[in-house]
Amino acid sequence: MNPPKSATAKKVDVQAARAPRSESEELISGSEAISHAVKLADVDVITAYPIRPYDTVMQYVSQMIANGEFDCEYIVAESEHSQFEIVKHASAVGARVFCGSSGVGWLYAFEALAVTAGLRLPMVAMVGNRALDDPGAFGVEHNDALSVRDLGWMLAWVATAQEALDTALIAYRVAEDSRVFLPCAISCDGAFLTHSQSIVKVPSQQMVDNFLPPYDRGDKQLHPDNPITVAPQANEDWVMEIRRQNDMAARRAREVIIEAYDDFNNQFGRGGEPFIERYMMEDAEVALVGMGTLAMPVKVAVRKMRQEGKKVGFLRVRWFRPFPTIELQGALSGVHAVGVIDRDYSFGSTFHSGALANELRSALYPLANRPKVVSFIAGLGGREVSTDNVIDITGRVFAAANGGEIDDQDTYWIGVRE
Amino acid sequence: MQQINIHALSDYLETQVLEPWKGIKKVAHDEYFTSGHRTCQGCESALVMRLMIKAAGPRTIVLGATGCMYVANTTYYSTPWVVPWMHTQLGSSGSAATGTAAALTALMRKGKMEKEPINVIAFCGDGGGADMGLSAISAALQHTQYNLLIFLYDNESYANTDIQVSGLSPYGANSTFSPPGKVHRIMHKRWKKNTAAMLAAGHPDCKYVATVSAGNAVDTINKVRRALTIGGPTFIHSLDPCPKGWDYDPKYSHDLGELAVETGIWPLYEVEEGKLKMYGKSKHIAKRRVERKPVSEYLLRQGRFAHFTKEDLDYFQGKIDEMWEKWLLPGVIPFTGE
Ligand SMILES: Cc1ncc(C[n+]2csc(CCOP(=O)(O)OP(=O)(O)O)c2C)c(N)n1
Ligand code: SF4
Ligand SMILES: [Mg+2]
């Protein structure tokens, strides 16, 4: 079987991309970048609750409100469960909402997260990825956000502050599209992204208004003029049909994301390919796959190895939900071996791999010439993944490609004291 | 002292002005909670829902927490709610009301929705409200910029899940999690939380807290209308006899509600802008103008207390006597003066 063609091959319209734009350049962190997006999106209701590292975004948001730069209802909730329930209900009334959390805070809200997706409410949230307690750790792990991966949440992972801002705008557009109406979380690696500054282009209000239409809940809006009953008891009579509708929405999200990136690329002159980023993949014999700020050490290592003539590329998964099955099949069908670096764990799962490796393996399974998949876990609890770690990983992936002594039915922990 | 209206500083929305209805004949005929629900015969809570929304009228959004009044009331395709209605999670009545009110505030201020006063009511059961959802209700009562009413319908158990003991179940009640057994006759030894007074005392900025009993329907209606008119976050607690959970003939729901008041177990009062007012028979009890009926008259009519011995009845009576004879504010605030 040939890999299906990617629907994303559409070229960027360079002329439109050069259209006059007014963007300011600012030295800001990932959290601050998202706060700019939230303001530019003219969000109506925001709820906050403190937990590191996501909470920096709410510090920026509250300052903007206090200074009169941004008008919205801003509520400091008494728990994450309430934090997410409040915006869930605001969204049902037709308000554009923003929320966020990290680590165990995100899990404290879990019930609210489930119903938000079940109710097809287009909440946009920031997850400042953080290890789950216990033991206590502030550093990044992806298990917090990944915990909602089966519920209907769209999940984006960003690698730079610019991408954080841009993805937040795209997230509103996709989530609030009535073909989708699903919540979207933007995952930002704790510290490496939430707290690290870089130069970010902040678009003008005009540019954002052109890109992002107002939220219209339509005939699902809870209002006395539209006296509907939302979320009745459906039971076995109807639950399966409703689940199926959510499934169809999650499928449709794919096309809506592609449309949004096309428009974004046209209007802003950046944004790149939806779903995945390909780095030195053209002639790659082996590929590394990962999410988030892992891209930094991996790209440096890939460049270094390329100078030594090693044909290695990197494929960064930008959206975990919807999972870029087609893109990954297309991009990886030509390589001999793939090394997946998970910054998460899935104890007791297939080959003891992380969530990304397990998903990727099943995506590649239908391919006639499927590459070997070697699975790695690295950088847990915020531990740095060094370029040397990446070079070590790549050595093993090459070994797998060349029939060496590599176990592709187990998972290698990298940078761990055994 | 000069009164400062802090709401003038923010975008406090106007409320609907709902005058009290003086007598049963003045009560509107319109119903906004109609056919389609499937509660037990004699379910007082279902009646309470009907009175609550009749009082509020059509320009109201109702949020309902999980519990009997959700599960038995909103079967898909046969909702009894004529007004917009939305489910909220078991512990989320406070958050549901806050989020809904916040959205209305933001959308109206920003010109994204036509400006008009819309009532927001979130209801919850005793389990969802006074156990799991207490912190969210407490938080909601602190958000004085929003107009919302939290309505707690108290059937004194987690009824929908088959009658389990909650923090508002009376001492000693038989429930599926607290059955009287051969070794432990009394499995449930906690004393019912004093919820309305706790919330009133603990949230001095909250402008209206009341207790009601549907046996007194007009009063229940007018308390809802008062709460919605005075605005800000408000709270009403209704004691609802539940034939299934309390184990009595369904035709006695009203009688038991009245007995709860007459025995002094359920004091009726309101706290408006910090001012306590006892009303109905509770006022006479507080002023010692009428004798309280013995609690055994109330307890022994319910199967959930059938295992009570004289000792248990005496203990219960003693606690109720304390409420009215020793408390700083009889029936309401349980401290004793020096
Ligand atoms: C988070 C959560 N835990 C447990 C339940 C199961 N549950 C459904 S209804 C209910 C009873 C709620 O009791 P109460 O709030 O007193 O309302 P009632 O059923 O008595 O009307 C429970 C425990 C649930 N829906 N959600
Ligand atoms: S169990 Fe009680 S509260 Fe529930 S429907 Fe029956 S009577 Fe009403
Ligand atoms: Mg109950």
PDB file of N, CA and C in Angstrom, chain B residues 21 44 47-53 55-56 149 151 208 210-227 236-240 254 266 268 279:
ATOM      1  N   TRP B  21     -45.500  38.282  45.242  1.00  0.00           N
ATOM      2  CA  TRP B  21     -46.903  37.994  44.938  1.00  0.00           C
ATOM      3  C   TRP B  21     -47.640  37.813  46.256  1.00  0.00           C
ATOM      4  N   GLU B  44     -41.000  16.136  46.553  1.00  0.00           N
ATOM      5  CA  GLU B  44     -41.127  17.558  46.884  1.00  0.00           C
ATOM      6  C   GLU B  44     -40.156  18.398  46.051  1.00  0.00           C
ATOM      7  N   LEU B  47     -41.581  19.668  42.845  1.00  0.00           N
ATOM      8  CA  LEU B  47     -42.462  20.809  43.069  1.00  0.00           C
ATOM      9  C   LEU B  47     -41.641  22.077  43.297  1.00  0.00           C
ATOM     10  N   VAL B  48     -40.563  21.912  44.034  1.00  0.00           N
ATOM     11  CA  VAL B  48     -39.689  23.052  44.324  1.00  0.00           C
ATOM     12  C   VAL B  48     -39.112  23.635  43.034  1.00  0.00           C
ATOM     13  N   MET B  49     -38.737  22.768  42.117  1.00  0.00           N
ATOM     14  CA  MET B  49     -38.240  23.245  40.815  1.00  0.00           C
ATOM     15  C   MET B  49     -39.314  24.082  40.122  1.00  0.00           C
ATOM     16  N   ARG B  50     -40.531  23.562  40.165  1.00  0.00           N
ATOM     17  CA  ARG B  50     -41.637  24.244  39.503  1.00  0.00           C
ATOM     18  C   ARG B  50     -41.877  25.624  40.119  1.00  0.00           C
ATOM     19  N   LEU B  51     -41.846  25.682  41.445  1.00  0.00           N
ATOM     20  CA  LEU B  51     -42.061  26.969  42.121  1.00  0.00           C
ATOM     21  C   LEU B  51     -40.910  27.927  41.828  1.00  0.00           C
ATOM     22  N   MET B  52     -39.704  27.384  41.856  1.00  0.00           N
ATOM     23  CA  MET B  52     -38.508  28.205  41.668  1.00  0.00           C
ATOM     24  C   MET B  52     -38.542  28.920  40.321  1.00  0.00           C
ATOM     25  N   ILE B  53     -38.865  28.183  39.268  1.00  0.00           N
ATOM     26  CA  ILE B  53     -38.801  28.803  37.946  1.00  0.00           C
ATOM     27  C   ILE B  53     -40.066  29.602  37.648  1.00  0.00           C
ATOM     28  N   ALA B  55     -41.363  31.437  39.862  1.00  0.00           N
ATOM     29  CA  ALA B  55     -41.003  32.707  40.504  1.00  0.00           C
ATOM     30  C   ALA B  55     -40.073  33.535  39.628  1.00  0.00           C
ATOM     31  N   ALA B  56     -39.161  32.870  38.950  1.00  0.00           N
ATOM     32  CA  ALA B  56     -38.135  33.597  38.194  1.00  0.00           C
ATOM     33  C   ALA B  56     -38.646  34.093  36.850  1.00  0.00           C
ATOM     34  N   LEU B 149     -28.271  33.183  41.563  1.00  0.00           N
ATOM     35  CA  LEU B 149     -28.885  32.532  42.719  1.00  0.00           C
ATOM     36  C   LEU B 149     -28.465  31.065  42.730  1.00  0.00           C
ATOM     37  N   PHE B 151     -29.491  27.663  44.327  1.00  0.00           N
ATOM     38  CA  PHE B 151     -30.665  27.098  44.992  1.00  0.00           C
ATOM     39  C   PHE B 151     -30.353  25.657  45.371  1.00  0.00           C
ATOM     40  N   TYR B 208     -28.294  38.161  50.179  1.00  0.00           N
ATOM     41  CA  TYR B 208     -29.533  37.458  50.508  1.00  0.00           C
ATOM     42  C   TYR B 208     -29.305  35.965  50.655  1.00  0.00           C
ATOM     43  N   ALA B 210     -31.625  32.576  52.313  1.00  0.00           N
ATOM     44  CA  ALA B 210     -32.897  32.206  52.950  1.00  0.00           C
ATOM     45  C   ALA B 210     -33.037  30.695  53.012  1.00  0.00           C
ATOM     46  N   THR B 211     -33.845  30.242  53.973  1.00  0.00           N
ATOM     47  CA  THR B 211     -34.261  28.844  53.999  1.00  0.00           C
ATOM     48  C   THR B 211     -35.746  28.819  53.660  1.00  0.00           C
ATOM     49  N   VAL B 212     -36.160  27.767  52.958  1.00  0.00           N
ATOM     50  CA  VAL B 212     -37.572  27.662  52.584  1.00  0.00           C
ATOM     51  C   VAL B 212     -38.060  26.233  52.752  1.00  0.00           C
ATOM     52  N   SER B 213     -39.384  26.107  52.717  1.00  0.00           N
ATOM     53  CA  SER B 213     -40.024  24.804  52.770  1.00  0.00           C
ATOM     54  C   SER B 213     -41.227  24.894  51.834  1.00  0.00           C
ATOM     55  N   ALA B 214     -41.304  23.969  50.883  1.00  0.00           N
ATOM     56  CA  ALA B 214     -42.305  24.108  49.818  1.00  0.00           C
ATOM     57  C   ALA B 214     -43.722  23.966  50.330  1.00  0.00           C
ATOM     58  N   GLY B 215     -43.891  23.459  51.563  1.00  0.00           N
ATOM     59  CA  GLY B 215     -45.216  23.441  52.153  1.00  0.00           C
ATOM     60  C   GLY B 215     -45.796  24.848  52.157  1.00  0.00           C
ATOM     61  N   ASN B 216     -44.908  25.813  52.273  1.00  0.00           N
ATOM     62  CA  ASN B 216     -45.305  27.208  52.191  1.00  0.00           C
ATOM     63  C   ASN B 216     -44.912  27.748  50.816  1.00  0.00           C
ATOM     64  N   ALA B 217     -45.757  27.444  49.823  1.00  0.00           N
ATOM     65  CA  ALA B 217     -45.381  27.659  48.427  1.00  0.00           C
ATOM     66  C   ALA B 217     -45.198  29.137  48.088  1.00  0.00           C
ATOM     67  N   VAL B 218     -46.134  29.972  48.542  1.00  0.00           N
ATOM     68  CA  VAL B 218     -46.057  31.390  48.178  1.00  0.00           C
ATOM     69  C   VAL B 218     -44.790  32.008  48.751  1.00  0.00           C
ATOM     70  N   ASP B 219     -44.497  31.615  49.954  1.00  0.00           N
ATOM     71  CA  ASP B 219     -43.294  32.124  50.582  1.00  0.00           C
ATOM     72  C   ASP B 219     -42.040  31.699  49.826  1.00  0.00           C
ATOM     73  N   THR B 220     -42.033  30.447  49.410  1.00  0.00           N
ATOM     74  CA  THR B 220     -40.886  29.937  48.648  1.00  0.00           C
ATOM     75  C   THR B 220     -40.713  30.763  47.374  1.00  0.00           C
ATOM     76  N   ILE B 221     -41.812  30.975  46.688  1.00  0.00           N
ATOM     77  CA  ILE B 221     -41.778  31.766  45.453  1.00  0.00           C
ATOM     78  C   ILE B 221     -41.248  33.176  45.728  1.00  0.00           C
ATOM     79  N   ASN B 222     -41.751  33.796  46.753  1.00  0.00           N
ATOM     80  CA  ASN B 222     -41.360  35.181  47.001  1.00  0.00           C
ATOM     81  C   ASN B 222     -39.912  35.314  47.460  1.00  0.00           C
ATOM     82  N   LYS B 223     -39.406  34.288  48.105  1.00  0.00           N
ATOM     83  CA  LYS B 223     -37.990  34.320  48.498  1.00  0.00           C
ATOM     84  C   LYS B 223     -37.115  34.267  47.241  1.00  0.00           C
ATOM     85  N   VAL B 224     -37.514  33.458  46.280  1.00  0.00           N
ATOM     86  CA  VAL B 224     -36.763  33.390  45.023  1.00  0.00           C
ATOM     87  C   VAL B 224     -36.823  34.751  44.322  1.00  0.00           C
ATOM     88  N   ARG B 225     -37.996  35.340  44.300  1.00  0.00           N
ATOM     89  CA  ARG B 225     -38.145  36.638  43.638  1.00  0.00           C
ATOM     90  C   ARG B 225     -37.324  37.722  44.348  1.00  0.00           C
ATOM     91  N   ARG B 226     -37.280  37.636  45.656  1.00  0.00           N
ATOM     92  CA  ARG B 226     -36.487  38.621  46.415  1.00  0.00           C
ATOM     93  C   ARG B 226     -34.992  38.455  46.097  1.00  0.00           C
ATOM     94  N   ALA B 227     -34.551  37.212  46.108  1.00  0.00           N
ATOM     95  CA  ALA B 227     -33.130  36.946  45.855  1.00  0.00           C
ATOM     96  C   ALA B 227     -32.722  37.474  44.482  1.00  0.00           C
ATOM     97  N   ILE B 236     -30.369  30.149  48.422  1.00  0.00           N
ATOM     98  CA  ILE B 236     -31.596  29.679  49.075  1.00  0.00           C
ATOM     99  C   ILE B 236     -31.477  28.183  49.317  1.00  0.00           C
ATOM    100  N   HIS B 237     -31.870  27.770  50.495  1.00  0.00           N
ATOM    101  CA  HIS B 237     -31.784  26.363  50.897  1.00  0.00           C
ATOM    102  C   HIS B 237     -33.192  25.859  51.202  1.00  0.00           C
ATOM    103  N   SER B 238     -33.607  24.814  50.468  1.00  0.00           N
ATOM    104  CA  SER B 238     -34.962  24.296  50.621  1.00  0.00           C
ATOM    105  C   SER B 238     -34.909  22.878  51.180  1.00  0.00           C
ATOM    106  N   LEU B 239     -35.670  22.604  52.234  1.00  0.00           N
ATOM    107  CA  LEU B 239     -35.732  21.238  52.772  1.00  0.00           C
ATOM    108  C   LEU B 239     -36.875  20.493  52.078  1.00  0.00           C
ATOM    109  N   ASP B 240     -36.516  19.420  51.372  1.00  0.00           N
ATOM    110  CA  ASP B 240     -37.486  18.728  50.521  1.00  0.00           C
ATOM    111  C   ASP B 240     -37.709  17.284  50.959  1.00  0.00           C
ATOM    112  N   HIS B 254     -45.832  17.184  52.121  1.00  0.00           N
ATOM    113  CA  HIS B 254     -46.066  18.511  52.702  1.00  0.00           C
ATOM    114  C   HIS B 254     -46.134  18.437  54.221  1.00  0.00           C
ATOM    115  N   TRP B 266     -36.132  22.406  61.239  1.00  0.00           N
ATOM    116  CA  TRP B 266     -35.854  23.227  60.043  1.00  0.00           C
ATOM    117  C   TRP B 266     -36.337  24.657  60.263  1.00  0.00           C
ATOM    118  N   LEU B 268     -37.031  28.471  59.533  1.00  0.00           N
ATOM    119  CA  LEU B 268     -37.212  29.309  58.346  1.00  0.00           C
ATOM    120  C   LEU B 268     -36.733  30.721  58.669  1.00  0.00           C
ATOM    121  N   TYR B 279     -39.127  33.752  60.051  1.00  0.00           N
ATOM    122  CA  TYR B 279     -40.485  33.924  59.559  1.00  0.00           C
ATOM    123  C   TYR B 279     -41.293  32.648  59.720  1.00  0.00           C
TER     124      TYR B 279
END
